[in-house]
Every structure is written in C-alpha cells, then in structure tokens.
mmCIF file of C-alpha atoms in Angstrom:
data_model
loop_
_atom_site.group_PDB
_atom_site.id
_atom_site.type_symbol
_atom_site.label_atom_id
_atom_site.label_comp_id
_atom_site.label_asym_id
_atom_site.label_seq_id
_atom_site.Cartn_x
_atom_site.Cartn_y
_atom_site.Cartn_z
ATOM 1 C CA MET T 1 -21.997 47.268 58.513
ATOM 2 C CA ARG T 2 -24.723 48.318 60.917
ATOM 3 C CA THR T 3 -24.955 47.399 64.565
ATOM 4 C CA SER T 4 -27.509 48.284 67.242
ATOM 5 C CA TRP T 5 -28.927 47.304 70.637
ATOM 6 C CA ARG T 6 -30.361 44.212 68.979
ATOM 7 C CA SER T 7 -26.923 42.826 68.219
ATOM 8 C CA THR T 8 -26.011 42.222 71.865
ATOM 9 C CA ALA T 9 -24.678 38.741 72.524
ATOM 10 C CA SER T 10 -26.552 36.550 74.958
ATOM 11 C CA SER T 11 -24.941 35.864 78.316
ATOM 12 C CA SER T 12 -24.050 32.428 79.584
ATOM 13 C CA SER T 13 -23.649 30.963 83.039
ATOM 14 C CA SER T 14 -20.513 29.093 82.044
ATOM 15 C CA PRO T 15 -17.375 30.006 80.080
ATOM 16 C CA ARG T 16 -17.544 29.419 76.364
ATOM 17 C CA THR T 17 -15.121 29.607 73.504
ATOM 18 C CA GLN T 18 -15.904 31.616 70.402
ATOM 19 C CA ILE T 19 -14.131 31.012 67.107
ATOM 20 C CA ARG T 20 -13.998 33.998 64.759
ATOM 21 C CA GLY T 21 -11.775 33.899 61.681
ATOM 22 C CA ARG T 22 -8.200 33.307 62.731
ATOM 23 C CA GLU T 23 -8.858 34.104 66.392
ATOM 24 C CA ALA T 24 -10.269 32.213 69.330
ATOM 25 C CA TRP T 25 -11.078 33.796 72.666
ATOM 26 C CA HIS T 26 -12.584 32.665 75.934
ATOM 27 C CA LEU T 27 -15.658 34.415 77.347
ATOM 28 C CA THR T 28 -16.581 34.282 81.014
ATOM 29 C CA ASP T 29 -19.265 35.845 83.177
ATOM 30 C CA GLN T 30 -16.944 38.820 83.678
ATOM 31 C CA ALA T 31 -17.632 39.821 80.051
ATOM 32 C CA ALA T 32 -21.410 39.619 80.478
ATOM 33 C CA PRO T 33 -23.875 41.051 79.827
ATOM 34 C CA LEU T 34 -22.517 43.398 77.164
ATOM 35 C CA PHE T 35 -19.743 41.251 75.653
ATOM 36 C CA TRP T 36 -18.516 44.537 74.205
ATOM 37 C CA GLN T 37 -15.192 43.125 73.001
ATOM 38 C CA GLU T 38 -16.876 40.205 71.253
ATOM 39 C CA ARG T 39 -19.166 42.628 69.431
ATOM 40 C CA VAL T 40 -16.156 44.465 67.983
ATOM 41 C CA GLN T 41 -14.343 41.197 67.200
ATOM 42 C CA GLU T 42 -17.384 39.898 65.326
ATOM 43 C CA LEU T 43 -17.261 42.898 62.999
ATOM 44 C CA THR T 44 -13.529 42.413 62.559
ATOM 45 C CA CYS T 45 -14.204 38.765 61.732
ATOM 46 C CA ILE T 46 -16.591 39.802 58.965
ATOM 47 C CA LEU T 47 -13.841 41.973 57.495
ATOM 48 C CA ASP T 48 -11.380 39.066 57.771
ATOM 49 C CA GLN T 49 -13.783 36.882 55.791
ATOM 50 C CA MET T 50 -14.727 39.353 53.055
ATOM 51 C CA GLU T 51 -13.058 37.307 50.306
ATOM 52 C CA THR T 52 -14.864 34.167 51.470
ATOM 53 C CA ILE T 53 -18.199 36.000 51.573
ATOM 54 C CA ASP T 54 -17.515 37.422 48.116
ATOM 55 C CA ALA T 55 -16.815 33.970 46.700
ATOM 56 C CA SER T 56 -19.647 32.191 48.529
ATOM 57 C CA VAL T 57 -22.585 34.435 47.685
ATOM 58 C CA PRO T 58 -23.169 34.593 43.905
ATOM 59 C CA ALA T 59 -25.207 37.780 44.150
ATOM 60 C CA LEU T 60 -22.255 39.544 45.805
ATOM 61 C CA THR T 61 -19.356 38.070 43.837
ATOM 62 C CA GLY T 62 -17.276 40.864 42.378
ATOM 63 C CA ARG T 63 -19.522 43.568 43.810
ATOM 64 C CA ILE T 64 -17.877 44.122 47.209
ATOM 65 C CA ASP T 65 -15.353 46.965 47.327
ATOM 66 C CA HIS T 66 -12.875 45.906 50.011
ATOM 67 C CA ASP T 67 -11.226 49.331 50.043
ATOM 68 C CA ARG T 68 -14.356 51.368 50.805
ATOM 69 C CA ILE T 69 -15.832 50.098 54.039
ATOM 70 C CA ALA T 70 -18.062 51.997 56.470
ATOM 71 C CA ALA T 71 -19.493 51.073 59.876
ATOM 72 C CA VAL T 72 -22.740 52.502 61.259
ATOM 73 C CA GLY T 73 -24.008 51.983 64.809
ATOM 74 C CA HIS T 74 -27.139 53.082 66.689
ATOM 75 C CA SER T 75 -27.395 53.407 70.490
ATOM 76 C CA LEU T 76 -25.341 50.592 72.075
ATOM 77 C CA GLY T 77 -24.232 49.766 68.554
ATOM 78 C CA SER T 78 -22.511 53.151 68.521
ATOM 79 C CA HIS T 79 -20.269 51.867 71.332
ATOM 80 C CA THR T 80 -19.214 48.948 69.140
ATOM 81 C CA VAL T 81 -18.593 51.168 66.129
ATOM 82 C CA SER T 82 -16.823 53.848 68.199
ATOM 83 C CA VAL T 83 -14.310 51.270 69.432
ATOM 84 C CA LEU T 84 -13.896 49.913 65.901
ATOM 85 C CA LEU T 85 -13.139 53.480 64.775
ATOM 86 C CA GLY T 86 -10.557 54.038 67.518
ATOM 87 C CA ALA T 87 -12.304 55.085 70.739
ATOM 88 C CA ARG T 88 -11.227 53.433 73.991
ATOM 89 C CA LEU T 89 -12.738 52.735 77.386
ATOM 90 C CA SER T 90 -12.228 55.500 79.936
ATOM 91 C CA ASP T 91 -13.192 53.850 83.232
ATOM 92 C CA ARG T 92 -10.065 53.537 85.339
ATOM 93 C CA ASN T 93 -11.222 50.208 86.783
ATOM 94 C CA GLU T 94 -11.667 48.521 83.404
ATOM 95 C CA ALA T 95 -8.828 46.108 82.609
ATOM 96 C CA ALA T 96 -9.312 46.796 78.901
ATOM 97 C CA ARG T 97 -9.109 50.567 79.328
ATOM 98 C CA ASP T 98 -6.094 50.985 77.031
ATOM 99 C CA VAL T 99 -7.013 48.286 74.509
ATOM 100 C CA ASP T 100 -6.872 49.557 70.913
ATOM 101 C CA MET T 101 -9.362 47.697 68.711
ATOM 102 C CA ARG T 102 -9.406 50.143 65.807
ATOM 103 C CA ASP T 103 -9.578 48.489 62.392
ATOM 104 C CA PRO T 104 -7.941 50.619 59.674
ATOM 105 C CA ARG T 105 -9.947 48.807 56.991
ATOM 106 C CA VAL T 106 -12.970 50.827 58.106
ATOM 107 C CA LYS T 107 -12.575 54.158 56.343
ATOM 108 C CA VAL T 108 -15.612 56.011 57.698
ATOM 109 C CA GLY T 109 -18.172 55.681 60.475
ATOM 110 C CA VAL T 110 -21.567 57.003 61.546
ATOM 111 C CA LEU T 111 -22.697 57.186 65.189
ATOM 112 C CA LEU T 112 -26.490 57.372 65.547
ATOM 113 C CA ALA T 113 -27.837 58.516 68.941
ATOM 114 C CA GLY T 114 -24.519 57.382 70.325
ATOM 115 C CA LEU T 115 -23.071 57.276 73.798
ATOM 116 C CA GLY T 116 -21.412 60.452 75.028
ATOM 117 C CA ARG T 117 -18.379 61.263 77.138
ATOM 118 C CA GLY T 118 -17.646 58.516 79.656
ATOM 119 C CA GLU T 119 -17.084 60.844 82.593
ATOM 120 C CA ASP T 120 -20.656 62.122 82.236
ATOM 121 C CA LEU T 121 -22.264 58.681 82.159
ATOM 122 C CA ASP T 122 -23.626 59.408 85.637
ATOM 123 C CA GLY T 123 -26.997 57.667 85.443
ATOM 124 C CA PRO T 124 -27.736 54.154 86.781
ATOM 125 C CA MET T 125 -26.338 52.568 83.609
ATOM 126 C CA GLY T 126 -22.926 54.087 84.297
ATOM 127 C CA SER T 127 -22.444 52.348 87.625
ATOM 128 C CA ARG T 128 -23.932 49.104 86.358
ATOM 129 C CA TYR T 129 -21.998 48.976 83.073
ATOM 130 C CA PRO T 130 -18.693 50.881 83.436
ATOM 131 C CA ALA T 131 -17.535 49.435 80.100
ATOM 132 C CA LEU T 132 -19.921 51.906 78.458
ATOM 133 C CA ARG T 133 -17.661 54.803 79.449
ATOM 134 C CA LEU T 134 -15.787 55.959 76.352
ATOM 135 C CA ASP T 135 -12.875 58.245 75.581
ATOM 136 C CA PHE T 136 -13.148 59.655 72.050
ATOM 137 C CA SER T 137 -9.755 61.376 71.969
ATOM 138 C CA THR T 138 -8.239 58.436 70.055
ATOM 139 C CA LEU T 139 -11.048 58.167 67.487
ATOM 140 C CA THR T 140 -9.324 59.462 64.366
ATOM 141 C CA THR T 141 -11.399 57.753 61.637
ATOM 142 C CA LYS T 142 -13.634 60.081 59.600
ATOM 143 C CA THR T 143 -17.023 60.118 61.369
ATOM 144 C CA LEU T 144 -20.502 61.617 61.213
ATOM 145 C CA VAL T 145 -22.309 62.041 64.542
ATOM 146 C CA VAL T 146 -26.126 62.092 64.488
ATOM 147 C CA SER T 147 -28.134 63.118 67.552
ATOM 148 C CA GLY T 148 -31.639 64.224 68.458
ATOM 149 C CA ASP T 149 -32.171 67.402 70.457
ATOM 150 C CA ALA T 150 -34.929 65.687 72.471
ATOM 151 C CA ASP T 151 -32.934 62.513 73.206
ATOM 152 C CA VAL T 152 -32.981 62.816 76.996
ATOM 153 C CA ASN T 153 -32.049 59.643 78.887
ATOM 154 C CA PRO T 154 -31.712 60.077 82.685
ATOM 155 C CA HIS T 155 -30.754 56.411 83.035
ATOM 156 C CA LEU T 156 -27.600 57.275 81.084
ATOM 157 C CA THR T 157 -26.764 60.872 82.004
ATOM 158 C CA THR T 158 -28.110 63.926 83.814
ATOM 159 C CA ARG T 159 -26.651 66.238 81.186
ATOM 160 C CA GLY T 160 -29.443 66.068 78.643
ATOM 161 C CA ALA T 161 -29.639 65.457 74.911
ATOM 162 C CA ASP T 162 -26.382 67.234 74.046
ATOM 163 C CA TRP T 163 -24.448 64.376 75.704
ATOM 164 C CA HIS T 164 -25.127 62.216 72.645
ATOM 165 C CA ALA T 165 -23.148 64.680 70.501
ATOM 166 C CA ASP T 166 -19.924 64.509 72.553
ATOM 167 C CA ALA T 167 -18.041 62.485 69.953
ATOM 168 C CA PHE T 168 -18.306 65.462 67.583
ATOM 169 C CA SER T 169 -16.395 67.724 69.968
ATOM 170 C CA ASP T 170 -14.026 65.106 71.413
ATOM 171 C CA ALA T 171 -13.064 62.848 68.484
ATOM 172 C CA PRO T 172 -10.390 64.204 66.108
ATOM 173 C CA GLY T 173 -11.964 62.233 63.253
ATOM 174 C CA ALA T 174 -15.539 63.475 63.746
ATOM 175 C CA ASP T 175 -15.972 66.204 61.145
ATOM 176 C CA SER T 176 -19.772 66.584 60.997
ATOM 177 C CA LEU T 177 -22.718 66.679 63.397
ATOM 178 C CA LEU T 178 -26.310 66.248 62.257
ATOM 179 C CA THR T 179 -28.725 67.448 64.953
ATOM 180 C CA LEU T 180 -32.324 66.383 64.337
ATOM 181 C CA ALA T 181 -34.989 68.720 65.693
ATOM 182 C CA GLY T 182 -37.468 67.056 68.022
ATOM 183 C CA ALA T 183 -35.815 63.667 67.639
ATOM 184 C CA LYS T 184 -35.640 61.249 70.529
ATOM 185 C CA HIS T 185 -33.507 58.116 70.756
ATOM 186 C CA GLY T 186 -35.240 56.414 67.846
ATOM 187 C CA LEU T 187 -34.394 59.239 65.416
ATOM 188 C CA GLY T 188 -37.794 58.767 63.799
ATOM 189 C CA GLY T 189 -37.756 54.971 63.663
ATOM 190 C CA ILE T 190 -34.249 53.527 63.232
ATOM 191 C CA ALA T 191 -35.342 50.246 64.826
ATOM 192 C CA GLY T 192 -38.568 50.079 62.781
ATOM 193 C CA TYR T 193 -41.906 51.871 62.867
ATOM 194 C CA ASP T 194 -43.597 49.146 64.891
ATOM 195 C CA ALA T 195 -40.683 48.405 67.223
ATOM 196 C CA LYS T 196 -41.429 48.866 70.907
ATOM 197 C CA GLU T 197 -38.282 50.922 71.413
ATOM 198 C CA THR T 198 -39.253 53.489 68.751
ATOM 199 C CA ASP T 199 -40.109 56.469 70.968
ATOM 200 C CA ASP T 200 -40.558 59.113 68.243
ATOM 201 C CA GLU T 201 -42.083 57.444 65.191
ATOM 202 C CA ASP T 202 -41.857 59.942 62.343
ATOM 203 C CA PRO T 203 -41.418 58.758 58.720
ATOM 204 C CA ASP T 204 -40.304 62.196 57.546
ATOM 205 C CA ARG T 205 -37.643 62.501 60.222
ATOM 206 C CA LEU T 206 -36.456 58.980 59.525
ATOM 207 C CA GLY T 207 -36.302 59.802 55.825
ATOM 208 C CA VAL T 208 -34.099 62.829 56.534
ATOM 209 C CA THR T 209 -31.849 60.686 58.716
ATOM 210 C CA GLN T 210 -31.497 58.073 55.971
ATOM 211 C CA ARG T 211 -30.832 60.567 53.195
ATOM 212 C CA MET T 212 -28.287 62.582 55.167
ATOM 213 C CA VAL T 213 -26.387 59.484 56.311
ATOM 214 C CA TRP T 214 -26.261 58.037 52.792
ATOM 215 C CA ALA T 215 -25.105 61.373 51.363
ATOM 216 C CA TYR T 216 -22.327 61.595 53.954
ATOM 217 C CA LEU T 217 -21.159 58.041 53.293
ATOM 218 C CA TRP T 218 -21.270 58.498 49.523
ATOM 219 C CA SER T 219 -19.061 61.571 49.650
ATOM 220 C CA ALA T 220 -16.743 60.126 52.312
ATOM 221 C CA LEU T 221 -16.137 56.956 50.323
ATOM 222 C CA ASN T 222 -15.937 58.806 47.002
ATOM 223 C CA PRO T 223 -13.676 61.845 47.561
ATOM 224 C CA GLY T 224 -14.773 64.796 45.483
ATOM 225 C CA ASN T 225 -18.383 63.656 45.236
ATOM 226 C CA PRO T 226 -20.712 66.572 46.184
ATOM 227 C CA ALA T 227 -23.545 64.466 47.659
ATOM 228 C CA TRP T 228 -22.893 65.561 51.262
ATOM 229 C CA GLN T 229 -22.596 69.258 50.479
ATOM 230 C CA ASP T 230 -25.690 69.055 48.290
ATOM 231 C CA ALA T 231 -27.600 67.389 51.130
ATOM 232 C CA ILE T 232 -26.502 70.077 53.593
ATOM 233 C CA LEU T 233 -27.676 72.823 51.234
ATOM 234 C CA ALA T 234 -31.012 71.069 50.703
ATOM 235 C CA LEU T 235 -31.503 70.813 54.471
ATOM 236 C CA GLU T 236 -30.621 74.480 54.963
ATOM 237 C CA ASN T 237 -32.768 75.779 52.102
ATOM 238 C CA GLU T 238 -35.749 73.450 52.084
ATOM 239 C CA ALA T 239 -36.058 71.555 55.364
ATOM 240 C CA THR T 240 -34.656 73.604 58.263
ATOM 241 C CA GLU T 241 -37.484 72.373 60.489
ATOM 242 C CA PHE T 242 -35.870 68.917 60.544
ATOM 243 C CA GLY T 243 -32.482 69.948 61.854
ATOM 244 C CA LYS T 244 -29.057 71.330 61.053
ATOM 245 C CA VAL T 245 -25.493 70.299 60.275
ATOM 246 C CA ASP T 246 -22.369 71.573 62.043
ATOM 247 C CA SER T 247 -18.890 70.916 60.685
ATOM 248 C CA ASN T 248 -15.409 70.930 62.211
#
C-alpha cells in the first residue's frame, strides 16, 4: 500500500456517513480538511477486504500473500502510515490523542520524507493542523525512514531537514534511516517527474530511492534474504554521492 498527499479526502460542508468494510462512521466539519482518521480506516478497510479483492480480480487470484503486508507513505501519507504502524497524536488538545489505530497485519512500513516530532511542528501548518503532531514512541512496527538532507520546510518546522528523520530516533520499530544527499521533499520525483510538487527532479536519485526501498521491503518480508545488506554495501562502495544508511 502506498499513500501520499494526493490521497487526502475531500471536505464537505455537511456531515456524511462513510461505509468501509464492517464499520460505519460519521464525518463532520471537525474532521476536515485532513480526515486523518478516515485515511487510516480506508487502508484498514482494504486489509479487511483482501479475500474479496483476491477473489474478484482474476489477475490477482492466488497471488496475494496476506501474511506479508507493507505500507509506504510519502509526505502527508507518512502521517497515515505512521498511525497505521502505531504512532499516535501528540497534541494535548486533540480528542483522539490516545487513539491506537495500529494494524498488526502490516508487518513493515516505509516513511518517505515524513513528518517529524510533533512538538517541533512549529511552522504555520502546526497551528493550523494540530492533528499533524505525532508521537512516535508507540510505533513498534519494523520501519525504514527515508529523508532528504535538503528537505527544508519552514511552513512545517524551523528545525531544518533533520526533522523529517525524527521517527528513526523516536520510534522503537524504526531500525534504518536512508538519508539522500541533496534531496528535497520530492526525493527525486516520488510524485512524478512532471508533477508540480516535484521540487528536485532527479531520475538517478529517484532510482536510488526506489531500489533501496524495495531492497529493504524484500528483506523485511523475507527474513534471511540479503537484499537490504547488499543494497547498503552497493551504496557505500559504488554510490556514496547519493546518500548513506544508518541503522539502530
């Protein structure tokens, strides 16, 4: 599963009811404009319906491994995935501060240019969207954090690019950090080469991001597989100009 800024739900001027799997919940203007809980519930709904999807799509029938599931999120999508992996809201004024929405069916996660520590979300976005403030201390699912050392976003934080790597130091489950040299928020083109939000279009950097993420996921979902260690060695020996990997 992959989620990003583009997956935000549209807001509505009147309450509406959403039906997802076995659950139904009521959305009001208080949930807008992020609908952060709905975003997590939609991913959970997909997991609830895996058998139906398997049986309904001939090309997928018998090919979905229900025991090896990963979730990957970029930017705001990292908020959704972080919560799915076990993170919780940290703003003291949020009613859902202590809500646990972790789904144990997700065995591994990847946070791409993700949100950092909630207490340091001191830019304009922090006061406008307090639900973006996260506490990673309860995120125990195995996780790779990917950040760019040039990903500076004053509208989010005054701390600088290192803020996007906070989950690596704060989350018990985050065991690896891939820092991409010269990368901004787009990490070379996550949203697409021609997307307006791609602020650092670089096919080579994007290729490194893709290969490293796939190697991590392959090893994480197949214990004993050397893909991740092989990728780290290749980066260290042949492509140090693109970045580095730190491990807990």
